[in-house]
């Protein structure tokens, strides 16, 4: 009798697995059919990313359906049923998270950042990425909570802990305070448009771009390819320079220290020729001014606008290099000089 039950259970499980395989093959066929007509890239990415969690869920569902026909003993059936329910919750959460990633990638393809005016696209990508991470965390937490709630002792333990939340609850709340503060700060940065991906900022005396904006931390890619990792609360509690808050357009300033004998009008004409000939200039604003003087030199500043911070930096360097070469070749008297006056001593009577 036991051998017959075992054989029947093996046959039922094999049939369930075959049914799951057939269902997986049919679903893949349907996805390919749909992908041939419309949304081909999206459907291919969805099929590739969700293949494993979808097959796992089909297998678990098939085993759950076949479980009553296996004629297992009462305790064994309950144990197997409990394990399959846990597996179904885990596979469903896995599938949901993979779908979220595919939807995020599909949205990012419609929001390119390699265009001139990409501020709205960067803002949308920041919010979509933040929503995906928050939703993935929520799905994971709900899945873990659902799995724990399938155990009766844990339900009783949870009720007793909630009823008698004493010192342990206070300690846990204090320990989670910093993490929750970082999470809320990340949401604030994303949904109040205070910070976006690829924004140009100056933090801790370093110039860089926002490379990653997470729930609890922000990664800034510095100009020399280093990475500066800061908590999200840093940007809500500490002042920082935001160069692309309203527009990616930036004014670049080149500072020159020249002798007082340098003819400013000639230098201004040369600066105009250099700026207008540069492909980095956005054809909007430029100006040359004497902004200060010292005991030995006058301070000349050249301002020129560019489409973004990277072009503005290159434009500043180009203006500085060409103006220094112009002064050296055509007006060497304009280079900074240190003058020393030798005074003869008074004659002795």
Coordinates of N, CA, C and O in Angstrom, one line a residue, residues 11 102 112 160 204:
X11 N 3.9 10.0 -9.7 CA 3.2 10.2 -11.0 C 2.5 11.6 -11.0 O 2.6 12.3 -11.9
X102 N 12.3 45.8 -15.1 CA 12.0 45.9 -16.6 C 11.3 47.2 -16.9 O 11.6 47.9 -17.9
X112 N 15.9 60.0 -22.6 CA 17.3 60.0 -22.8 C 17.9 61.3 -22.2 O 17.3 62.3 -22.1
X160 N 2.5 39.4 21.2 CA 3.0 39.7 22.6 C 4.0 40.8 22.6 O 4.0 41.6 23.5
X204 N 31.8 69.4 -0.3 CA 33.0 69.2 0.4 C 34.2 69.7 -0.4 O 35.3 69.1 -0.4

